[in-house]
Amino acid sequence: MKLLLRRLGLYLITAWVAITANFLLPRLMPGNPIEQLIAKLQGRVTPQMIRAIKLQFGQGLNQPLIVQYGHYMSGLFHGQLGESITLAQPVSQVLGGEIWWTIGLIGTAAVLSFLIGTTLGVIFGWRRGSRLDAVIPGATFLQSLPYYFLGTLLIMFFAAKMHWFPIEGAYDTGTQTQGWNWGYILSVLRYSQLPIISIVLSSLAGWMLGMRNMMVTTISEDFVLMAVAKGLPRRKVMWHAARNAVLPSVANLALTIGFLVSGSLLVEQVFNYPGVGNLLVNAVGNEDYPLLQGIFLLVTFTVLGANFLADALYYLLDPRTRVSGQAQ
Amino acid sequence: MTDKTILEVQNFDVDYGYGDAAVRAVSDVSFTLGASKVLGVAGESGSGKSTLVYGLTRLLREPGVIVGGEVKFHLDGEGEFDILSASEEEIRKIRWSHISIVLQSALSALNPLRRIGREFDEVLRVHDANLSKEQRRERSEELLALVGLRPDRLRRFPHELSGGQRQRIMIAMALALRPELVIMDEPTTALDVVTQREIVSELAELRRQLGFAMIFITHDLSLLVELADDIMVMYAGQIVERAPAKELHDAPRHPYTLGLMNSFPPLHGERTELEGIPGSPPDLKALPTGCPFSPRCAFAMDKCRQERPPLVLEVGTEHSVACWLHDSSYQGAVPVELSKRLAKNSGGAQ
């Protein structure tokens, strides 16, 4: 437990560094974002509006940097990330609304891909050298296609041509309204199918190959030979091997979840799906700095959180990582 | 102890690889093992001693293939069990309950993610579904006590134990189902000499108590002399000599056995200079014609380089040797080191 707490401390320091960098970067950038914003409005601004914008960025009072930093930090602790310029809403509110789409779609797809890929990997590893190995090039081919290409291909064929799936969006905006009603939930499920399939197809090979190779390595370990020698049924022997072989994949899964937000960008663009990725693209396009800063913070925290999750999982799954009493 | 035979091996051959790429790792090995007897198998690395026992128990990994021979295991009251023709399911039931095995490295032989108790529990449960959880735990503790370990070791993970403790645990586990035969594949090689001694004497004691037979593989002949009833020396996948332990020790007949013997300091007795065997173990892909040991043998004759000597039982003894020096056709004098003689310091054999 002490080990985990020490790791947690390390992550807190990392988070603080990231937050500070997030605070400093826009202020150190050549070309003041505020000036740019004012220039974009091309003289249609009154001095009051300029003052309002500056206030919004916390720069209007010509405070020294350290005081601004104090304001920024205290605001952060209260969940205030500033106002989005383009959406005229608090950034925290914007992110709070969109994050669930991303978690729901990318998270589900990542977990599904992990489960399917790892299970296949166990089987393929157990039967290495059999005809099953012929599936591997196919899976790696799907992974090697650029994601937007694969996604577009799937949309063209299965959605536009065959009409098996909706083409874009997160739910049927024509007939459904958001809320906890069956029509809406079913619509969301239906619209998420093709995006999820596309993500699983493009990421399956990684899990599968990783697990297969770990299985092949683990099977040659003595304790697997012992499991056979002990007369255990095949299923149990496989479990001895798989339980050991899965450790690196579990760590990878946690790290993948860390890239959930940043990885959502392509999927959400291809399927015109709501979510943080889409938000990021729009924020960059509109030079919406407060929103950008908010998204960067979110990415930082998910990556750090996922790393901590990976550590915690490893701690739970592998007794060797626990610092415990010595032999004797 | 009875004279019953429990294991019978006839003309056993094992290859590595298939077709033209195949290499014969165990060649034409035949032997029998009596109930409650200890058979020592000695030889350098690559002599085929491990391949032999993994073959016998059908634990051989790819690309090892059994290409010929017969292996019969005699079950008490249930007759003969043909190991090579048995189905996977049949052999699974024989494993551990009748034949168990202890490997060289106990650390890698134990699942690193499991507590010791769970490993015991699993093997007991798989082979006897009638045991209750409580009975399984009691039996596990009993087994640990057998090898001098406290019951709280069941709660430990393998990495929390010392090398000696782990190997004792492996031995305890091998005895869990009271098998008739325990195969020991260099069980003490990875341990320091002090622990090695302790474990060997514990094994001898356990065997007296429980009466299981043992095949004990090692390259340390001096260890075998103390533990084994019979010793079989292997070279290039073949048996080159087999004799009762004491006799082999006192009067080795094969030059290779002599070389092995001179490579280890004796556990007791005066200190002598170690000699070792010149050259290195043979490349199985390119065995010399004739006797495979001939290129390294100090006594090699022309015949040794042309014809392979058969394993011949010396008349009126239990001593077999595959060497032209001891063939009836050989006219010259047998080198004094390899001749029939009384032992140097103990007048036991012959």
XYZ file of C-alpha atoms in Angstrom:
678
model
C 0.000 0.000 0.000
C 2.864 2.347 0.815
C 4.119 1.770 -2.699
C 0.821 2.878 -4.228
C 0.680 6.005 -2.064
C 4.184 6.903 -3.143
C 3.156 6.536 -6.777
C 0.101 8.682 -6.108
C 2.334 11.422 -4.686
C 4.453 11.269 -7.806
C 1.381 11.652 -10.007
C 0.168 14.631 -7.964
C 3.466 16.395 -8.569
C 3.243 15.570 -12.284
C -0.294 16.943 -12.363
C 0.841 20.160 -10.716
C 3.629 20.577 -13.288
C 1.135 19.969 -16.109
C -1.346 22.473 -14.680
C 1.349 25.092 -14.336
C 2.526 24.519 -17.897
C -1.065 24.817 -19.019
C -1.265 28.162 -17.233
C 2.027 29.491 -18.565
C 1.882 28.369 -22.197
C -0.782 30.788 -23.512
C 0.885 33.621 -21.611
C 4.296 32.876 -23.070
C 3.061 32.377 -26.615
C 4.216 34.950 -29.134
C 1.207 36.943 -30.199
C -1.245 37.574 -27.404
C -4.405 35.495 -27.866
C -6.430 38.458 -26.658
C -4.943 40.742 -29.296
C -5.696 38.107 -31.897
C -9.271 37.861 -30.762
C -9.697 41.610 -30.884
C -8.047 41.748 -34.310
C -10.433 39.110 -35.548
C -13.382 41.229 -34.532
C -11.929 43.986 -36.818
C -12.644 47.227 -35.060
C -16.195 46.366 -34.181
C -15.192 46.344 -30.529
C -15.688 49.013 -27.981
C -13.102 49.574 -25.193
C -15.588 48.061 -22.759
C -15.672 44.840 -24.743
C -11.867 44.696 -24.816
C -11.830 45.116 -21.072
C -14.433 42.394 -20.696
C -12.412 39.978 -22.825
C -9.252 40.755 -20.878
C -11.077 40.177 -17.619
C -12.288 36.888 -18.884
C -8.684 35.835 -19.473
C -7.726 37.112 -16.054
C -5.337 39.664 -17.593
C -7.406 42.784 -17.487
C -6.178 44.086 -14.187
C -2.526 44.038 -15.253
C -1.804 41.823 -12.317
C 1.665 40.317 -11.896
C 1.976 36.751 -13.172
C 2.123 35.236 -9.706
C -1.201 36.763 -8.694
C -2.798 35.544 -11.924
C -1.402 32.114 -11.123
C -3.034 32.221 -7.709
C -6.396 33.141 -9.253
C -6.001 30.430 -11.845
C -5.255 27.756 -9.274
C -8.057 28.716 -6.926
C -10.467 28.826 -9.867
C -9.322 25.370 -10.905
C -9.989 23.949 -7.450
C -13.502 25.265 -7.673
C -13.959 23.659 -11.068
C -13.797 26.942 -12.952
C -11.963 26.650 -16.243
C -13.088 29.990 -17.688
C -15.615 30.747 -20.364
C -15.572 29.297 -23.833
C -15.331 32.182 -26.280
C -17.202 30.569 -29.141
C -19.840 28.694 -27.180
C -20.485 31.373 -24.567
C -20.665 28.748 -21.835
C -18.375 27.856 -18.939
C -15.697 25.442 -20.213
C -16.392 23.007 -17.365
C -20.016 22.824 -18.440
C -19.113 22.269 -22.102
C -16.647 19.510 -21.236
C -19.020 17.940 -18.714
C -21.621 17.572 -21.456
C -19.364 16.176 -24.179
C -17.133 13.880 -22.143
C -19.862 11.253 -21.717
C -20.165 10.747 -25.454
C -16.440 10.118 -25.658
C -16.290 7.846 -22.625
C -19.320 5.916 -23.812
C -18.145 5.364 -27.354
C -14.366 5.111 -27.137
C -14.407 3.487 -23.705
C -16.829 0.750 -24.742
C -14.920 0.138 -27.948
C -11.574 -0.048 -26.139
C -12.845 -2.543 -23.568
C -14.582 -4.651 -26.227
C -11.498 -4.665 -28.403
C -9.371 -5.679 -25.414
C -11.688 -8.524 -24.422
C -12.090 -9.947 -27.927
C -8.458 -9.475 -28.911
C -7.081 -10.974 -25.717
C -9.367 -13.992 -25.859
C -8.388 -14.629 -29.465
C -4.758 -14.133 -28.484
C -5.022 -16.840 -25.816
C -6.466 -19.301 -28.330
C -4.036 -18.393 -31.105
C -1.112 -18.596 -28.712
C -2.215 -21.989 -27.433
C -2.564 -23.295 -30.967
C 0.416 -21.543 -32.453
C 1.462 -22.945 -35.791
C -2.030 -24.176 -36.593
C -4.225 -22.975 -39.431
C -5.616 -20.290 -37.136
C -2.412 -18.317 -37.669
C -3.715 -17.444 -41.141
C -6.111 -14.943 -39.529
C -3.253 -12.819 -38.191
C -2.223 -11.083 -41.450
C -5.864 -10.110 -42.017
C -6.116 -8.501 -38.606
C -2.816 -6.645 -38.964
C -3.937 -5.427 -42.380
C -7.033 -3.857 -40.830
C -4.863 -2.206 -38.217
C -2.396 -0.888 -40.777
C -5.106 0.939 -42.734
C -5.303 4.591 -41.693
C -8.299 4.845 -39.379
C -10.135 7.565 -41.323
C -9.800 5.466 -44.483
C -11.184 2.334 -42.817
C -13.954 4.345 -41.161
C -14.968 6.044 -44.398
C -14.896 2.714 -46.230
C -17.202 1.164 -43.625
C -19.593 4.096 -43.839
C -19.662 3.978 -47.630
C -20.352 0.284 -47.788
C -22.362 -0.701 -44.699
C -24.165 2.569 -44.057
C -24.574 4.391 -47.382
C -24.878 1.366 -49.691
C -26.319 -1.439 -47.555
C -28.212 0.786 -45.091
C -27.364 -1.523 -42.210
C -26.239 1.355 -40.023
C -26.902 5.099 -39.797
C -24.334 7.217 -41.603
C -23.435 9.777 -38.960
C -24.343 11.361 -35.657
C -25.005 9.964 -32.198
C -28.765 9.518 -32.356
C -31.711 10.255 -34.628
C -32.051 14.011 -34.172
C -35.184 14.025 -36.324
C -37.348 11.885 -34.063
C -35.669 11.615 -30.660
C -35.074 14.085 -27.886
C -32.310 13.680 -25.310
C -33.377 12.196 -22.019
C -33.945 8.918 -20.215
C -36.481 7.399 -22.563
C -36.266 4.095 -24.427
C -36.525 5.594 -27.898
C -33.535 7.799 -27.279
C -31.428 5.088 -25.588
C -32.089 2.573 -28.357
C -31.283 5.207 -30.952
C -27.979 5.995 -29.216
C -27.117 2.290 -29.099
C -27.953 1.874 -32.777
C -25.931 4.902 -33.865
C -22.905 3.776 -31.826
C -22.656 0.360 -33.489
C -20.692 1.214 -36.606
C -18.230 3.565 -34.853
C -17.577 0.861 -32.244
C -17.135 -1.824 -34.908
C -14.703 0.389 -36.778
C -12.602 1.033 -33.652
C -12.590 -2.634 -32.675
C -11.561 -3.695 -36.186
C -8.706 -1.244 -36.295
C -7.350 -1.990 -32.829
C -8.049 -5.722 -32.463
C -4.789 -6.920 -34.004
C -2.695 -5.151 -31.397
C -4.355 -6.926 -28.479
C -4.456 -10.201 -30.318
C -0.813 -10.266 -31.346
C 0.375 -8.962 -27.997
C -1.510 -11.655 -26.127
C -0.577 -14.393 -28.593
C 3.109 -13.623 -28.297
C 2.946 -13.474 -24.516
C 1.107 -16.799 -24.518
C 3.777 -18.409 -26.693
C 6.469 -17.154 -24.319
C 4.558 -18.173 -21.195
C 3.701 -21.639 -22.467
C 7.389 -22.498 -22.581
C 7.702 -21.641 -18.877
C 8.314 -24.453 -16.432
C 5.165 -23.855 -14.402
C 3.023 -24.557 -17.468
C 4.926 -27.794 -18.044
C 4.293 -28.558 -14.369
C 0.587 -27.893 -14.816
C 0.553 -30.540 -17.551
C 2.674 -32.918 -15.462
C 0.248 -32.482 -12.581
C -2.457 -33.927 -14.778
C -4.584 -30.795 -14.835
C -7.282 -30.612 -17.519
C -6.334 -28.551 -20.547
C -8.598 -25.661 -19.551
C -6.779 -25.285 -16.243
C -3.369 -25.496 -17.885
C -4.411 -22.756 -20.287
C -5.565 -20.637 -17.369
C -2.172 -20.990 -15.635
C -0.554 -19.632 -18.782
C -3.160 -17.005 -19.689
C -3.324 -15.468 -16.223
C 0.426 -14.826 -16.394
C 0.459 -13.790 -20.034
C -2.280 -11.193 -19.644
C -0.333 -8.912 -17.293
C 1.291 -6.683 -19.963
C -2.026 -6.421 -21.821
C -3.838 -5.225 -18.705
C -1.250 -2.517 -18.204
C -1.662 -1.555 -21.857
C -5.425 -1.370 -21.485
C -5.117 1.185 -18.715
C -2.726 3.228 -20.839
C -5.091 3.016 -23.823
C -7.852 4.467 -21.681
C -5.471 7.345 -21.029
C -5.482 8.159 -24.716
C -9.251 7.933 -24.872
C -9.755 11.678 -25.208
C -6.994 12.378 -27.684
C -7.770 9.210 -29.641
C -11.417 10.157 -30.036
C -10.611 12.912 -32.505
C -10.552 10.861 -35.711
C -13.544 8.700 -34.829
C -15.684 11.678 -33.954
C -14.686 13.489 -37.125
C -15.327 10.518 -39.405
C -18.711 9.715 -37.879
C -19.588 13.304 -37.054
C -20.092 12.103 -33.496
C -20.243 14.479 -30.539
C -17.469 14.337 -27.979
C -14.265 15.871 -26.761
C -12.394 15.150 -29.985
C -14.853 17.144 -32.016
C -14.759 19.892 -29.422
C -10.972 20.024 -29.714
C -11.077 20.397 -33.491
C -13.580 23.228 -33.223
C -11.651 24.911 -30.431
C -8.471 24.890 -32.509
C -10.306 26.191 -35.562
C -11.890 29.046 -33.623
C -8.859 29.810 -31.477
C -11.001 29.252 -28.419
C -8.137 29.341 -25.909
C -10.040 28.802 -22.656
C -11.708 25.733 -24.163
C -8.372 24.462 -25.504
C -6.791 24.878 -22.094
C -9.668 22.991 -20.539
C -9.320 20.116 -22.987
C -5.572 19.932 -22.443
C -6.153 19.705 -18.713
C -8.679 16.951 -19.261
C -6.228 15.012 -21.453
C -3.510 15.451 -18.845
C -5.718 14.172 -16.070
C -6.997 11.158 -18.003
C -3.450 10.141 -18.946
C -2.256 10.531 -15.356
C -5.333 8.816 -13.973
C -4.931 5.923 -16.377
C -1.278 5.533 -15.445
C -2.219 5.347 -11.821
C -4.922 2.844 -12.681
C -2.322 0.729 -14.502
C -0.089 0.799 -11.428
C -2.949 -0.119 -9.142
C -4.046 -2.989 -11.406
C -0.547 -4.370 -11.591
C -0.304 -4.142 -7.840
C -3.488 -6.153 -7.525
C -2.691 -8.714 -10.209
C 0.985 -9.405 -9.631
C 2.083 -10.200 -6.074
C 5.715 -9.714 -7.075
C 5.184 -5.959 -7.387
C 4.029 -5.715 -3.792
C 6.724 -4.867 -1.343
C 6.050 -7.383 1.366
C 7.778 -9.285 4.130
C 11.043 -10.957 3.225
C 11.472 -14.697 3.028
C 11.791 -16.444 6.356
C 10.799 -54.081 -0.610
C 9.669 -56.215 -3.498
C 11.318 -57.155 -6.752
C 8.300 -55.966 -8.713
C 8.940 -53.943 -11.833
C 7.050 -50.673 -12.205
C 8.552 -49.207 -15.346
C 9.666 -51.035 -18.441
C 11.255 -49.221 -21.355
C 12.054 -50.954 -24.633
C 14.061 -49.549 -27.560
C 12.944 -46.019 -26.840
C 13.800 -43.382 -29.487
C 13.209 -39.640 -29.389
C 13.906 -37.176 -32.211
C 14.033 -33.423 -32.264
C 12.542 -32.134 -35.483
C 10.956 -33.969 -38.367
C 12.117 -35.620 -41.579
C 15.579 -34.733 -42.814
C 16.080 -32.128 -40.101
C 15.443 -34.678 -37.358
C 18.143 -35.257 -34.780
C 18.137 -38.392 -32.644
C 18.289 -37.212 -29.036
C 17.528 -40.537 -27.349
C 18.532 -43.651 -29.158
C 17.514 -47.237 -28.489
C 17.213 -46.927 -24.726
C 15.945 -49.931 -22.797
C 15.790 -50.380 -19.067
C 13.532 -51.510 -16.258
C 12.915 -49.925 -12.901
C 11.891 -51.903 -9.837
C 9.287 -50.694 -7.372
C 10.794 -48.557 -4.591
C 14.152 -48.453 -6.383
C 16.207 -45.413 -7.242
C 17.645 -45.207 -10.710
C 20.216 -42.498 -11.240
C 20.703 -41.121 -14.726
C 23.965 -39.275 -15.266
C 25.533 -37.496 -18.189
C 26.663 -34.095 -19.415
C 24.267 -31.435 -20.655
C 22.857 -32.578 -23.959
C 23.418 -36.249 -23.247
C 19.674 -36.854 -23.566
C 18.956 -37.638 -19.918
C 16.206 -35.047 -19.517
C 14.792 -35.763 -22.972
C 14.559 -39.404 -21.957
C 12.369 -38.793 -18.905
C 10.219 -36.138 -20.574
C 9.713 -38.643 -23.380
C 8.772 -41.423 -20.956
C 6.117 -39.249 -19.341
C 4.972 -37.747 -22.647
C 5.815 -34.265 -21.454
C 8.109 -33.635 -24.391
C 7.667 -30.228 -25.957
C 7.802 -29.390 -29.628
C 9.814 -30.239 -31.645
C 10.546 -33.371 -29.605
C 8.883 -36.477 -31.036
C 8.812 -40.025 -29.764
C 9.630 -42.110 -32.816
C 9.812 -45.610 -31.454
C 9.824 -47.969 -28.539
C 7.567 -49.103 -25.778
C 6.990 -47.703 -22.316
C 4.987 -49.802 -19.878
C 3.994 -48.629 -16.449
C 2.817 -51.283 -14.015
C -0.073 -50.107 -11.912
C -0.708 -51.776 -8.621
C -3.532 -54.242 -9.137
C -4.617 -52.648 -12.410
C -2.105 -54.295 -14.676
C -0.017 -52.731 -17.376
C -0.436 -49.203 -18.623
C 0.980 -48.495 -22.062
C 2.096 -44.876 -21.780
C 2.877 -44.300 -25.449
C -0.455 -45.512 -26.801
C -2.648 -43.991 -24.063
C -5.012 -41.168 -24.914
C -4.456 -37.665 -23.515
C -7.253 -38.200 -21.027
C -5.941 -41.581 -19.866
C -2.447 -40.272 -19.369
C -3.766 -37.210 -17.554
C -5.162 -39.483 -14.855
C -1.853 -41.309 -14.464
C 0.054 -38.067 -14.127
C 0.858 -36.967 -10.588
C -1.301 -39.662 -9.009
C 1.158 -42.345 -10.180
C 4.080 -40.476 -11.731
C 5.129 -37.043 -10.509
C 8.071 -34.877 -11.367
C 10.335 -32.307 -9.712
C 12.156 -29.834 -11.924
C 15.523 -28.188 -11.550
C 14.331 -24.675 -10.840
C 11.520 -24.556 -8.311
C 11.125 -20.819 -8.814
C 10.051 -21.220 -12.412
C 8.098 -24.407 -11.678
C 5.696 -22.585 -9.367
C 3.134 -20.203 -10.791
C 4.442 -16.795 -9.645
C 0.936 -15.364 -9.229
C -0.377 -18.022 -6.889
C 0.000 -18.703 -3.227
C 1.590 -22.063 -2.451
C -1.614 -23.269 -0.794
C -3.599 -22.787 -3.965
C -1.193 -24.932 -5.985
C -1.549 -27.759 -3.456
C -5.291 -27.320 -3.330
C -5.624 -27.456 -7.100
C -3.671 -30.644 -7.608
C -5.525 -32.400 -4.760
C -8.915 -31.272 -6.032
C -8.308 -32.241 -9.654
C -7.364 -35.795 -8.743
C -9.805 -36.373 -5.920
C -13.113 -34.570 -6.145
C -14.292 -36.176 -2.890
C -11.908 -34.266 -0.668
C -13.460 -31.331 1.144
C -11.745 -27.991 1.241
C -10.832 -28.600 4.848
C -9.354 -32.032 4.065
C -7.314 -30.579 1.242
C -5.874 -27.956 3.542
C -5.038 -30.536 6.193
C -3.345 -32.738 3.634
C -1.347 -29.745 2.341
C -0.140 -28.938 5.845
C 0.719 -32.571 6.416
C 2.795 -32.574 3.238
C 4.653 -29.429 4.246
C 5.414 -30.984 7.614
C 6.848 -33.962 5.744
C 9.563 -31.744 4.279
C 10.024 -29.757 7.479
C 8.130 -26.601 6.570
C 5.645 -24.719 8.727
C 1.982 -24.649 7.632
C 2.023 -20.840 7.264
C 4.160 -21.299 4.125
C 0.888 -22.121 2.355
C -0.013 -18.448 2.546
C 3.190 -17.394 0.785
C 3.939 -16.583 -2.825
C 6.895 -18.381 -4.449
C 9.030 -15.231 -4.554
C 8.717 -14.873 -0.801
C 10.510 -18.166 -0.140
C 14.137 -19.215 -0.325
C 15.453 -21.587 -2.989
C 15.651 -24.499 -0.558
C 12.117 -23.907 0.721
C 10.765 -23.763 -2.818
C 12.440 -27.025 -3.763
C 11.086 -28.662 -0.589
C 7.647 -27.430 -1.560
C 8.044 -28.981 -4.999
C 9.056 -32.270 -3.394
C 6.110 -32.128 -0.993
C 3.804 -31.432 -3.919
C 5.259 -34.313 -5.914
C 4.339 -36.624 -3.023
C 0.841 -35.188 -2.611
C -0.985 -38.109 -4.245
C 1.374 -40.852 -3.031
C 2.762 -41.706 -6.488
C 4.700 -44.901 -7.118
C 7.309 -43.067 -9.194
C 8.834 -39.635 -8.692
C 11.083 -38.228 -11.392
C 13.703 -35.784 -10.186
C 15.224 -33.686 -12.952
C 18.342 -32.205 -11.379
C 16.403 -31.100 -8.297
C 19.454 -29.896 -6.420
C 21.505 -28.340 -9.205
C 20.235 -24.809 -8.586
C 20.904 -24.973 -4.846
C 23.997 -24.312 -2.767
C 25.934 -27.351 -1.570
C 24.690 -27.195 2.014
C 21.026 -27.118 1.006
C 21.794 -29.727 -1.624
C 23.057 -32.124 1.044
C 20.078 -31.484 3.295
C 17.619 -32.132 0.506
C 19.332 -35.293 -0.662
C 19.294 -36.786 2.842
C 15.673 -35.712 3.309
C 14.806 -37.417 0.037
C 16.499 -40.621 1.157
C 14.545 -40.467 4.415
C 11.231 -39.775 2.670
C 11.822 -42.684 0.373
C 12.429 -45.005 3.304
C 9.147 -43.821 4.827
C 6.964 -43.798 1.742
C 8.650 -46.318 -0.514
C 8.239 -44.598 -3.861
C 10.584 -45.328 -6.743
C 12.685 -42.552 -8.152
C 14.462 -41.659 -11.366
C 17.069 -39.143 -10.363
C 18.745 -37.137 -13.107
C 21.972 -35.313 -12.443
C 25.409 -34.731 -13.859
C 26.859 -35.179 -10.376
C 27.847 -38.828 -10.143
C 29.112 -38.614 -6.576
C 25.651 -37.552 -5.454
C 24.070 -40.529 -7.191
C 26.413 -42.970 -5.570
C 24.893 -42.090 -2.201
C 21.285 -42.038 -3.295
C 20.771 -44.477 -6.137
C 20.445 -48.245 -6.280
C 21.420 -48.343 -9.944
C 23.121 -45.793 -12.133
C 22.732 -45.363 -15.847
C 25.257 -43.219 -17.698
C 24.141 -41.613 -20.937
C 26.176 -40.180 -23.752
C 24.818 -38.744 -27.012
C 21.364 -40.162 -26.292
C 22.544 -43.692 -25.599
C 23.142 -45.678 -22.458
C 26.864 -46.328 -22.298
C 26.949 -47.997 -18.907
C 24.561 -49.295 -16.321
C 25.447 -50.883 -13.004
C 24.553 -50.971 -9.329
C 25.628 -47.639 -7.859
C 28.397 -48.895 -5.657
C 29.900 -51.026 -8.350
C 29.814 -48.259 -10.907
C 31.512 -45.967 -8.464
C 34.191 -48.422 -7.447
C 34.893 -49.893 -10.853
C 33.653 -47.817 -13.778
C 34.085 -49.669 -17.050
C 33.346 -47.015 -19.639
C 35.958 -44.299 -20.247
C 33.175 -41.688 -20.215
C 31.968 -42.780 -16.776
C 35.519 -42.543 -15.542
C 35.767 -39.043 -16.982
C 32.512 -37.969 -15.295
C 33.703 -39.396 -12.024
C 36.962 -37.473 -12.213
C 35.076 -34.252 -12.917
C 33.563 -34.039 -9.451
C 35.175 -33.903 -6.062
C 34.088 -36.890 -3.968
C 31.764 -36.041 -1.097
C 33.888 -38.144 1.232
C 37.461 -39.318 1.086
C 40.746 -37.706 0.243
C 41.128 -34.776 -2.079
C 42.229 -35.578 -5.581
C 42.932 -33.446 -8.582
C 39.950 -32.978 -10.859
C 40.560 -33.941 -14.460
C 37.437 -33.327 -16.482
C 36.796 -34.726 -19.940
C 38.627 -33.189 -22.894
C 36.543 -31.815 -25.757
C 32.860 -30.952 -25.615
C 29.604 -32.928 -25.813
C 28.939 -34.237 -29.316
C 26.907 -32.432 -31.929
C 23.916 -34.711 -32.404
C 23.574 -33.509 -35.988
C 27.014 -34.836 -36.846
C 27.768 -37.848 -34.677
C 31.015 -39.595 -35.542
C 30.775 -43.047 -37.045
C 31.492 -45.753 -34.564
C 31.412 -45.009 -30.860
C 30.122 -41.437 -30.332
C 32.614 -40.949 -27.500
C 35.645 -42.030 -29.550
C 36.854 -38.494 -30.490
C 37.187 -37.598 -26.793
C 38.308 -40.973 -25.544
C 41.867 -41.477 -24.389
C 41.653 -45.199 -25.087
C 40.043 -45.077 -28.532
C 41.157 -47.760 -30.997
C 40.609 -48.074 -34.747
C 37.561 -50.230 -34.194
C 35.960 -47.545 -32.008
C 35.985 -45.141 -34.932
C 34.352 -47.623 -37.280
C 31.769 -49.590 -35.344
C 29.386 -48.613 -32.632
C 29.733 -50.839 -29.570
C 26.506 -52.471 -28.338
C 25.433 -52.352 -24.704
C 26.433 -55.742 -23.354
C 25.668 -57.276 -19.992
C 28.769 -58.759 -18.454
C 28.306 -62.387 -17.671
C 27.386 -63.100 -14.093
C 26.959 -59.433 -13.107
C 24.408 -56.656 -13.314
C 26.936 -54.470 -15.043
C 26.299 -53.487 -18.675
C 28.707 -51.439 -20.736
C 28.943 -50.297 -24.358
C 32.670 -50.264 -25.025
C 34.901 -52.303 -27.309
C 37.526 -52.510 -24.575
C 35.267 -54.863 -22.708
C 34.093 -56.813 -25.731
C 34.928 -60.491 -25.896
C 36.614 -59.919 -29.248
C 39.126 -57.531 -27.722
C 42.495 -59.223 -27.314
C 44.620 -56.530 -25.693
C 44.896 -55.528 -22.056
C 42.120 -53.451 -20.495
C 43.550 -50.166 -19.137
C 44.012 -50.473 -15.417
C 41.588 -47.613 -14.626
C 38.762 -49.456 -16.359
C 39.494 -53.005 -15.398
C 37.640 -55.186 -12.992
C 39.277 -54.598 -9.699
C 38.714 -54.033 -6.082
C 37.886 -50.532 -5.031
C 40.566 -48.115 -3.931
C 39.348 -47.434 -0.447
C 36.215 -49.434 0.151
C 36.277 -53.120 -0.451
C 32.619 -53.517 -1.313
C 32.078 -54.499 -4.897
C 32.991 -57.690 -6.732
